[in-house]
Amino acid sequence: MKKLIMTLFVLIVLAVGGLATYISFMDWNNHKEQLASELSGILGVRIIVEGNLNGALFPQPHIEANQITIINNSNFEKLASIERMEMAVSL
């Protein structure tokens, strides 16, 4: 039983380490359109991310986006332009 618990613990640590490594080396710019689409659906406005996306899991989970434009869906009026935005989760 002790061997099983130790094996499960090692597998969980390896999975978390693999996920953290993948996220740290991932090119966030490949997911720009998907992120903008999801945010547009949630907020009800069109989101355009023209700049770079960066993110990390350690030491604090965060994502940074540059050159964001928010457009009203009904009349296509530009509501806001954001030069740089960073979102972080405090643990």
PDB file of N, CA and C in Angstrom:
ATOM      1  N   MET A   1       0.820  -1.200   0.000  1.00  0.00           N
ATOM      2  CA  MET A   1       0.000   0.000   0.000  1.00  0.00           C
ATOM      3  C   MET A   1       0.865   1.266   0.000  1.00  0.00           C
ATOM      4  N   LYS A   2       1.950   1.227   0.793  1.00  0.00           N
ATOM      5  CA  LYS A   2       2.838   2.374   0.866  1.00  0.00           C
ATOM      6  C   LYS A   2       3.515   2.623  -0.480  1.00  0.00           C
ATOM      7  N   LYS A   3       3.844   1.533  -1.180  1.00  0.00           N
ATOM      8  CA  LYS A   3       4.477   1.646  -2.494  1.00  0.00           C
ATOM      9  C   LYS A   3       3.511   2.263  -3.503  1.00  0.00           C
ATOM     10  N   LEU A   4       2.242   1.913  -3.437  1.00  0.00           N
ATOM     11  CA  LEU A   4       1.221   2.451  -4.334  1.00  0.00           C
ATOM     12  C   LEU A   4       1.048   3.949  -4.112  1.00  0.00           C
ATOM     13  N   ILE A   5       0.980   4.368  -2.875  1.00  0.00           N
ATOM     14  CA  ILE A   5       0.822   5.793  -2.556  1.00  0.00           C
ATOM     15  C   ILE A   5       2.040   6.580  -3.037  1.00  0.00           C
ATOM     16  N   MET A   6       3.237   6.037  -2.825  1.00  0.00           N
ATOM     17  CA  MET A   6       4.451   6.702  -3.273  1.00  0.00           C
ATOM     18  C   MET A   6       4.487   6.796  -4.799  1.00  0.00           C
ATOM     19  N   THR A   7       4.077   5.749  -5.485  1.00  0.00           N
ATOM     20  CA  THR A   7       4.032   5.755  -6.955  1.00  0.00           C
ATOM     21  C   THR A   7       3.043   6.799  -7.459  1.00  0.00           C
ATOM     22  N   LEU A   8       1.856   6.878  -6.862  1.00  0.00           N
ATOM     23  CA  LEU A   8       0.873   7.884  -7.247  1.00  0.00           C
ATOM     24  C   LEU A   8       1.391   9.297  -7.000  1.00  0.00           C
ATOM     25  N   PHE A   9       2.059   9.505  -5.880  1.00  0.00           N
ATOM     26  CA  PHE A   9       2.623  10.812  -5.569  1.00  0.00           C
ATOM     27  C   PHE A   9       3.666  11.219  -6.613  1.00  0.00           C
ATOM     28  N   VAL A  10       4.549  10.294  -6.974  1.00  0.00           N
ATOM     29  CA  VAL A  10       5.584  10.586  -7.979  1.00  0.00           C
ATOM     30  C   VAL A  10       4.930  10.895  -9.325  1.00  0.00           C
ATOM     31  N   LEU A  11       3.905  10.146  -9.709  1.00  0.00           N
ATOM     32  CA  LEU A  11       3.218  10.401 -10.979  1.00  0.00           C
ATOM     33  C   LEU A  11       2.549  11.774 -10.989  1.00  0.00           C
ATOM     34  N   ILE A  12       1.956  12.171  -9.889  1.00  0.00           N
ATOM     35  CA  ILE A  12       1.314  13.492  -9.798  1.00  0.00           C
ATOM     36  C   ILE A  12       2.363  14.596  -9.897  1.00  0.00           C
ATOM     37  N   VAL A  13       3.479  14.439  -9.201  1.00  0.00           N
ATOM     38  CA  VAL A  13       4.553  15.438  -9.262  1.00  0.00           C
ATOM     39  C   VAL A  13       5.097  15.540 -10.683  1.00  0.00           C
ATOM     40  N   LEU A  14       5.289  14.417 -11.366  1.00  0.00           N
ATOM     41  CA  LEU A  14       5.770  14.431 -12.744  1.00  0.00           C
ATOM     42  C   LEU A  14       4.764  15.089 -13.689  1.00  0.00           C
ATOM     43  N   ALA A  15       3.475  14.826 -13.479  1.00  0.00           N
ATOM     44  CA  ALA A  15       2.438  15.437 -14.324  1.00  0.00           C
ATOM     45  C   ALA A  15       2.399  16.951 -14.141  1.00  0.00           C
ATOM     46  N   VAL A  16       2.462  17.409 -12.907  1.00  0.00           N
ATOM     47  CA  VAL A  16       2.460  18.857 -12.639  1.00  0.00           C
ATOM     48  C   VAL A  16       3.721  19.497 -13.206  1.00  0.00           C
ATOM     49  N   GLY A  17       4.850  18.848 -13.046  1.00  0.00           N
ATOM     50  CA  GLY A  17       6.101  19.369 -13.601  1.00  0.00           C
ATOM     51  C   GLY A  17       6.070  19.418 -15.124  1.00  0.00           C
ATOM     52  N   GLY A  18       5.504  18.383 -15.746  1.00  0.00           N
ATOM     53  CA  GLY A  18       5.374  18.370 -17.207  1.00  0.00           C
ATOM     54  C   GLY A  18       4.455  19.469 -17.703  1.00  0.00           C
ATOM     55  N   LEU A  19       3.348  19.683 -17.013  1.00  0.00           N
ATOM     56  CA  LEU A  19       2.417  20.752 -17.383  1.00  0.00           C
ATOM     57  C   LEU A  19       3.074  22.124 -17.241  1.00  0.00           C
ATOM     58  N   ALA A  20       3.785  22.324 -16.155  1.00  0.00           N
ATOM     59  CA  ALA A  20       4.472  23.607 -15.944  1.00  0.00           C
ATOM     60  C   ALA A  20       5.524  23.840 -17.014  1.00  0.00           C
ATOM     61  N   THR A  21       6.255  22.798 -17.389  1.00  0.00           N
ATOM     62  CA  THR A  21       7.262  22.930 -18.445  1.00  0.00           C
ATOM     63  C   THR A  21       6.613  23.245 -19.776  1.00  0.00           C
ATOM     64  N   TYR A  22       5.528  22.550 -20.100  1.00  0.00           N
ATOM     65  CA  TYR A  22       4.815  22.801 -21.359  1.00  0.00           C
ATOM     66  C   TYR A  22       4.324  24.249 -21.421  1.00  0.00           C
ATOM     67  N   ILE A  23       3.718  24.719 -20.346  1.00  0.00           N
ATOM     68  CA  ILE A  23       3.176  26.081 -20.321  1.00  0.00           C
ATOM     69  C   ILE A  23       4.290  27.113 -20.428  1.00  0.00           C
ATOM     70  N   SER A  24       5.427  26.855 -19.795  1.00  0.00           N
ATOM     71  CA  SER A  24       6.507  27.847 -19.841  1.00  0.00           C
ATOM     72  C   SER A  24       7.157  27.940 -21.219  1.00  0.00           C
ATOM     73  N   PHE A  25       7.134  26.870 -22.008  1.00  0.00           N
ATOM     74  CA  PHE A  25       7.735  26.891 -23.344  1.00  0.00           C
ATOM     75  C   PHE A  25       6.710  27.074 -24.456  1.00  0.00           C
ATOM     76  N   MET A  26       5.431  27.136 -24.116  1.00  0.00           N
ATOM     77  CA  MET A  26       4.363  27.251 -25.105  1.00  0.00           C
ATOM     78  C   MET A  26       4.391  28.626 -25.771  1.00  0.00           C
ATOM     79  N   ASP A  27       4.124  28.669 -27.073  1.00  0.00           N
ATOM     80  CA  ASP A  27       4.006  29.941 -27.783  1.00  0.00           C
ATOM     81  C   ASP A  27       2.559  30.401 -27.656  1.00  0.00           C
ATOM     82  N   TRP A  28       2.335  31.355 -26.780  1.00  0.00           N
ATOM     83  CA  TRP A  28       0.988  31.832 -26.485  1.00  0.00           C
ATOM     84  C   TRP A  28       0.354  32.517 -27.690  1.00  0.00           C
ATOM     85  N   ASN A  29       1.166  33.024 -28.607  1.00  0.00           N
ATOM     86  CA  ASN A  29       0.629  33.721 -29.770  1.00  0.00           C
ATOM     87  C   ASN A  29      -0.148  32.792 -30.698  1.00  0.00           C
ATOM     88  N   ASN A  30       0.111  31.496 -30.622  1.00  0.00           N
ATOM     89  CA  ASN A  30      -0.659  30.536 -31.414  1.00  0.00           C
ATOM     90  C   ASN A  30      -2.109  30.433 -30.941  1.00  0.00           C
ATOM     91  N   HIS A  31      -2.385  30.896 -29.745  1.00  0.00           N
ATOM     92  CA  HIS A  31      -3.716  30.790 -29.151  1.00  0.00           C
ATOM     93  C   HIS A  31      -4.438  32.134 -29.073  1.00  0.00           C
ATOM     94  N   LYS A  32      -3.893  33.145 -29.753  1.00  0.00           N
ATOM     95  CA  LYS A  32      -4.448  34.503 -29.713  1.00  0.00           C
ATOM     96  C   LYS A  32      -5.897  34.547 -30.185  1.00  0.00           C
ATOM     97  N   GLU A  33      -6.180  33.956 -31.331  1.00  0.00           N
ATOM     98  CA  GLU A  33      -7.526  33.992 -31.904  1.00  0.00           C
ATOM     99  C   GLU A  33      -8.534  33.272 -31.013  1.00  0.00           C
ATOM    100  N   GLN A  34      -8.136  32.136 -30.475  1.00  0.00           N
ATOM    101  CA  GLN A  34      -9.031  31.374 -29.596  1.00  0.00           C
ATOM    102  C   GLN A  34      -9.353  32.158 -28.329  1.00  0.00           C
ATOM    103  N   LEU A  35      -8.344  32.771 -27.727  1.00  0.00           N
ATOM    104  CA  LEU A  35      -8.552  33.575 -26.525  1.00  0.00           C
ATOM    105  C   LEU A  35      -9.459  34.766 -26.815  1.00  0.00           C
ATOM    106  N   ALA A  36      -9.208  35.459 -27.924  1.00  0.00           N
ATOM    107  CA  ALA A  36     -10.035  36.610 -28.295  1.00  0.00           C
ATOM    108  C   ALA A  36     -11.470  36.186 -28.549  1.00  0.00           C
ATOM    109  N   SER A  37     -11.656  35.047 -29.196  1.00  0.00           N
ATOM    110  CA  SER A  37     -13.004  34.547 -29.475  1.00  0.00           C
ATOM    111  C   SER A  37     -13.755  34.205 -28.187  1.00  0.00           C
ATOM    112  N   GLU A  38     -13.074  33.533 -27.272  1.00  0.00           N
ATOM    113  CA  GLU A  38     -13.702  33.177 -25.994  1.00  0.00           C
ATOM    114  C   GLU A  38     -14.078  34.421 -25.198  1.00  0.00           C
ATOM    115  N   LEU A  39     -13.164  35.385 -25.125  1.00  0.00           N
ATOM    116  CA  LEU A  39     -13.458  36.622 -24.396  1.00  0.00           C
ATOM    117  C   LEU A  39     -14.584  37.403 -25.061  1.00  0.00           C
ATOM    118  N   SER A  40     -14.604  37.423 -26.386  1.00  0.00           N
ATOM    119  CA  SER A  40     -15.677  38.116 -27.108  1.00  0.00           C
ATOM    120  C   SER A  40     -17.036  37.515 -26.774  1.00  0.00           C
ATOM    121  N   GLY A  41     -17.100  36.196 -26.734  1.00  0.00           N
ATOM    122  CA  GLY A  41     -18.355  35.527 -26.400  1.00  0.00           C
ATOM    123  C   GLY A  41     -18.814  35.803 -24.980  1.00  0.00           C
ATOM    124  N   ILE A  42     -17.881  35.855 -24.064  1.00  0.00           N
ATOM    125  CA  ILE A  42     -18.211  36.100 -22.660  1.00  0.00           C
ATOM    126  C   ILE A  42     -18.637  37.545 -22.435  1.00  0.00           C
ATOM    127  N   LEU A  43     -17.902  38.484 -23.027  1.00  0.00           N
ATOM    128  CA  LEU A  43     -18.140  39.905 -22.772  1.00  0.00           C
ATOM    129  C   LEU A  43     -19.179  40.542 -23.682  1.00  0.00           C
ATOM    130  N   GLY A  44     -19.490  39.919 -24.816  1.00  0.00           N
ATOM    131  CA  GLY A  44     -20.479  40.476 -25.730  1.00  0.00           C
ATOM    132  C   GLY A  44     -19.963  41.613 -26.592  1.00  0.00           C
ATOM    133  N   VAL A  45     -18.652  41.752 -26.682  1.00  0.00           N
ATOM    134  CA  VAL A  45     -18.014  42.744 -27.553  1.00  0.00           C
ATOM    135  C   VAL A  45     -16.913  42.031 -28.335  1.00  0.00           C
ATOM    136  N   ARG A  46     -16.468  42.641 -29.415  1.00  0.00           N
ATOM    137  CA  ARG A  46     -15.404  42.030 -30.208  1.00  0.00           C
ATOM    138  C   ARG A  46     -14.057  42.416 -29.616  1.00  0.00           C
ATOM    139  N   ILE A  47     -13.217  41.405 -29.361  1.00  0.00           N
ATOM    140  CA  ILE A  47     -11.882  41.612 -28.811  1.00  0.00           C
ATOM    141  C   ILE A  47     -10.869  41.267 -29.901  1.00  0.00           C
ATOM    142  N   ILE A  48      -9.927  42.169 -30.142  1.00  0.00           N
ATOM    143  CA  ILE A  48      -8.857  41.919 -31.102  1.00  0.00           C
ATOM    144  C   ILE A  48      -7.531  42.073 -30.367  1.00  0.00           C
ATOM    145  N   VAL A  49      -6.722  41.024 -30.382  1.00  0.00           N
ATOM    146  CA  VAL A  49      -5.393  41.068 -29.766  1.00  0.00           C
ATOM    147  C   VAL A  49      -4.387  41.156 -30.902  1.00  0.00           C
ATOM    148  N   GLU A  50      -3.778  42.326 -31.059  1.00  0.00           N
ATOM    149  CA  GLU A  50      -2.835  42.544 -32.157  1.00  0.00           C
ATOM    150  C   GLU A  50      -1.390  42.332 -31.732  1.00  0.00           C
ATOM    151  N   GLY A  51      -1.103  42.472 -30.457  1.00  0.00           N
ATOM    152  CA  GLY A  51       0.269  42.331 -29.956  1.00  0.00           C
ATOM    153  C   GLY A  51       0.562  40.916 -29.501  1.00  0.00           C
ATOM    154  N   ASN A  52       1.617  40.780 -28.743  1.00  0.00           N
ATOM    155  CA  ASN A  52       2.061  39.479 -28.253  1.00  0.00           C
ATOM    156  C   ASN A  52       1.318  39.059 -26.996  1.00  0.00           C
ATOM    157  N   LEU A  53       1.210  37.745 -26.826  1.00  0.00           N
ATOM    158  CA  LEU A  53       0.694  37.147 -25.601  1.00  0.00           C
ATOM    159  C   LEU A  53       1.841  36.422 -24.917  1.00  0.00           C
ATOM    160  N   ASN A  54       1.937  36.563 -23.624  1.00  0.00           N
ATOM    161  CA  ASN A  54       2.920  35.845 -22.820  1.00  0.00           C
ATOM    162  C   ASN A  54       2.223  35.325 -21.586  1.00  0.00           C
ATOM    163  N   GLY A  55       2.658  34.196 -21.102  1.00  0.00           N
ATOM    164  CA  GLY A  55       2.066  33.652 -19.895  1.00  0.00           C
ATOM    165  C   GLY A  55       3.049  32.762 -19.163  1.00  0.00           C
ATOM    166  N   ALA A  56       2.783  32.526 -17.901  1.00  0.00           N
ATOM    167  CA  ALA A  56       3.621  31.656 -17.086  1.00  0.00           C
ATOM    168  C   ALA A  56       2.793  31.090 -15.945  1.00  0.00           C
ATOM    169  N   LEU A  57       3.226  29.952 -15.457  1.00  0.00           N
ATOM    170  CA  LEU A  57       2.560  29.313 -14.337  1.00  0.00           C
ATOM    171  C   LEU A  57       3.293  29.596 -13.029  1.00  0.00           C
ATOM    172  N   PHE A  58       4.624  29.722 -13.125  1.00  0.00           N
ATOM    173  CA  PHE A  58       5.441  29.964 -11.935  1.00  0.00           C
ATOM    174  C   PHE A  58       6.242  31.237 -12.109  1.00  0.00           C
ATOM    175  N   PRO A  59       6.546  31.988 -11.117  1.00  0.00           N
ATOM    176  CA  PRO A  59       6.228  31.804  -9.706  1.00  0.00           C
ATOM    177  C   PRO A  59       4.785  32.172  -9.372  1.00  0.00           C
ATOM    178  N   GLN A  60       4.121  32.909 -10.266  1.00  0.00           N
ATOM    179  CA  GLN A  60       2.722  33.276 -10.063  1.00  0.00           C
ATOM    180  C   GLN A  60       2.008  33.125 -11.405  1.00  0.00           C
ATOM    181  N   PRO A  61       0.884  32.404 -11.440  1.00  0.00           N
ATOM    182  CA  PRO A  61       0.159  32.258 -12.710  1.00  0.00           C
ATOM    183  C   PRO A  61      -0.286  33.616 -13.249  1.00  0.00           C
ATOM    184  N   HIS A  62       0.108  33.918 -14.490  1.00  0.00           N
ATOM    185  CA  HIS A  62      -0.285  35.193 -15.087  1.00  0.00           C
ATOM    186  C   HIS A  62      -0.264  35.095 -16.607  1.00  0.00           C
ATOM    187  N   ILE A  63      -0.974  36.015 -17.237  1.00  0.00           N
ATOM    188  CA  ILE A  63      -0.956  36.160 -18.678  1.00  0.00           C
ATOM    189  C   ILE A  63      -0.875  37.647 -19.003  1.00  0.00           C
ATOM    190  N   GLU A  64      -0.085  37.975 -19.999  1.00  0.00           N
ATOM    191  CA  GLU A  64       0.115  39.363 -20.414  1.00  0.00           C
ATOM    192  C   GLU A  64      -0.252  39.479 -21.890  1.00  0.00           C
ATOM    193  N   ALA A  65      -1.011  40.507 -22.225  1.00  0.00           N
ATOM    194  CA  ALA A  65      -1.410  40.754 -23.613  1.00  0.00           C
ATOM    195  C   ALA A  65      -1.090  42.200 -23.971  1.00  0.00           C
ATOM    196  N   ASN A  66      -0.671  42.401 -25.210  1.00  0.00           N
ATOM    197  CA  ASN A  66      -0.318  43.733 -25.693  1.00  0.00           C
ATOM    198  C   ASN A  66      -1.190  44.118 -26.879  1.00  0.00           C
ATOM    199  N   GLN A  67      -1.462  45.399 -27.009  1.00  0.00           N
ATOM    200  CA  GLN A  67      -2.223  45.986 -28.112  1.00  0.00           C
ATOM    201  C   GLN A  67      -3.579  45.283 -28.323  1.00  0.00           C
ATOM    202  N   ILE A  68      -4.490  45.568 -27.412  1.00  0.00           N
ATOM    203  CA  ILE A  68      -5.833  44.985 -27.436  1.00  0.00           C
ATOM    204  C   ILE A  68      -6.826  46.062 -27.853  1.00  0.00           C
ATOM    205  N   THR A  69      -7.747  45.705 -28.741  1.00  0.00           N
ATOM    206  CA  THR A  69      -8.805  46.621 -29.160  1.00  0.00           C
ATOM    207  C   THR A  69     -10.144  45.982 -28.822  1.00  0.00           C
ATOM    208  N   ILE A  70     -11.050  46.787 -28.255  1.00  0.00           N
ATOM    209  CA  ILE A  70     -12.402  46.319 -27.924  1.00  0.00           C
ATOM    210  C   ILE A  70     -13.385  47.096 -28.784  1.00  0.00           C
ATOM    211  N   ILE A  71     -14.231  46.359 -29.530  1.00  0.00           N
ATOM    212  CA  ILE A  71     -15.159  46.966 -30.479  1.00  0.00           C
ATOM    213  C   ILE A  71     -16.584  46.540 -30.143  1.00  0.00           C
ATOM    214  N   ASN A  72     -17.504  47.496 -30.203  1.00  0.00           N
ATOM    215  CA  ASN A  72     -18.923  47.234 -29.970  1.00  0.00           C
ATOM    216  C   ASN A  72     -19.468  46.393 -31.118  1.00  0.00           C
ATOM    217  N   ASN A  73     -20.180  45.317 -30.801  1.00  0.00           N
ATOM    218  CA  ASN A  73     -20.731  44.431 -31.839  1.00  0.00           C
ATOM    219  C   ASN A  73     -21.859  45.073 -32.638  1.00  0.00           C
ATOM    220  N   SER A  74     -22.652  45.927 -32.009  1.00  0.00           N
ATOM    221  CA  SER A  74     -23.840  46.448 -32.686  1.00  0.00           C
ATOM    222  C   SER A  74     -23.522  47.532 -33.710  1.00  0.00           C
ATOM    223  N   ASN A  75     -22.607  48.444 -33.397  1.00  0.00           N
ATOM    224  CA  ASN A  75     -22.328  49.523 -34.346  1.00  0.00           C
ATOM    225  C   ASN A  75     -20.850  49.589 -34.755  1.00  0.00           C
ATOM    226  N   PHE A  76     -20.067  48.597 -34.378  1.00  0.00           N
ATOM    227  CA  PHE A  76     -18.653  48.491 -34.733  1.00  0.00           C
ATOM    228  C   PHE A  76     -17.828  49.706 -34.301  1.00  0.00           C
ATOM    229  N   GLU A  77     -18.284  50.385 -33.262  1.00  0.00           N
ATOM    230  CA  GLU A  77     -17.565  51.530 -32.711  1.00  0.00           C
ATOM    231  C   GLU A  77     -16.448  51.023 -31.789  1.00  0.00           C
ATOM    232  N   LYS A  78     -15.286  51.646 -31.894  1.00  0.00           N
ATOM    233  CA  LYS A  78     -14.159  51.285 -31.041  1.00  0.00           C
ATOM    234  C   LYS A  78     -14.445  51.775 -29.624  1.00  0.00           C
ATOM    235  N   LEU A  79     -14.512  50.848 -28.678  1.00  0.00           N
ATOM    236  CA  LEU A  79     -14.802  51.201 -27.293  1.00  0.00           C
ATOM    237  C   LEU A  79     -13.533  51.499 -26.498  1.00  0.00           C
ATOM    238  N   ALA A  80     -12.458  50.754 -26.780  1.00  0.00           N
ATOM    239  CA  ALA A  80     -11.223  50.957 -26.021  1.00  0.00           C
ATOM    240  C   ALA A  80     -10.029  50.389 -26.767  1.00  0.00           C
ATOM    241  N   SER A  81      -8.894  50.982 -26.504  1.00  0.00           N
ATOM    242  CA  SER A  81      -7.600  50.462 -26.956  1.00  0.00           C
ATOM    243  C   SER A  81      -6.728  50.315 -25.727  1.00  0.00           C
ATOM    244  N   ILE A  82      -6.175  49.135 -25.544  1.00  0.00           N
ATOM    245  CA  ILE A  82      -5.342  48.866 -24.369  1.00  0.00           C
ATOM    246  C   ILE A  82      -3.940  48.533 -24.858  1.00  0.00           C
ATOM    247  N   GLU A  83      -2.968  49.295 -24.399  1.00  0.00           N
ATOM    248  CA  GLU A  83      -1.577  49.085 -24.822  1.00  0.00           C
ATOM    249  C   GLU A  83      -1.011  47.802 -24.218  1.00  0.00           C
ATOM    250  N   ARG A  84      -1.190  47.613 -22.902  1.00  0.00           N
ATOM    251  CA  ARG A  84      -0.649  46.432 -22.213  1.00  0.00           C
ATOM    252  C   ARG A  84      -1.575  46.061 -21.067  1.00  0.00           C
ATOM    253  N   MET A  85      -1.858  44.762 -20.942  1.00  0.00           N
ATOM    254  CA  MET A  85      -2.712  44.297 -19.856  1.00  0.00           C
ATOM    255  C   MET A  85      -2.101  43.020 -19.286  1.00  0.00           C
ATOM    256  N   GLU A  86      -2.096  42.932 -17.972  1.00  0.00           N
ATOM    257  CA  GLU A  86      -1.584  41.734 -17.311  1.00  0.00           C
ATOM    258  C   GLU A  86      -2.609  41.257 -16.293  1.00  0.00           C
ATOM    259  N   MET A  87      -2.887  39.959 -16.340  1.00  0.00           N
ATOM    260  CA  MET A  87      -3.817  39.353 -15.397  1.00  0.00           C
ATOM    261  C   MET A  87      -3.038  38.298 -14.615  1.00  0.00           C
ATOM    262  N   ALA A  88      -3.203  38.301 -13.286  1.00  0.00           N
ATOM    263  CA  ALA A  88      -2.478  37.364 -12.441  1.00  0.00           C
ATOM    264  C   ALA A  88      -3.417  36.773 -11.393  1.00  0.00           C
ATOM    265  N   VAL A  89      -3.060  35.602 -10.932  1.00  0.00           N
ATOM    266  CA  VAL A  89      -3.807  34.928  -9.879  1.00  0.00           C
ATOM    267  C   VAL A  89      -2.894  34.837  -8.660  1.00  0.00           C
ATOM    268  N   SER A  90      -3.357  35.348  -7.547  1.00  0.00           N
ATOM    269  CA  SER A  90      -2.584  35.275  -6.305  1.00  0.00           C
ATOM    270  C   SER A  90      -2.901  33.975  -5.595  1.00  0.00           C
ATOM    271  N   LEU A  91      -1.863  33.276  -5.238  1.00  0.00           N
ATOM    272  CA  LEU A  91      -2.054  31.995  -4.524  1.00  0.00           C
ATOM    273  C   LEU A  91      -1.590  32.117  -3.091  1.00  0.00           C
TER     274      LEU A  91
END
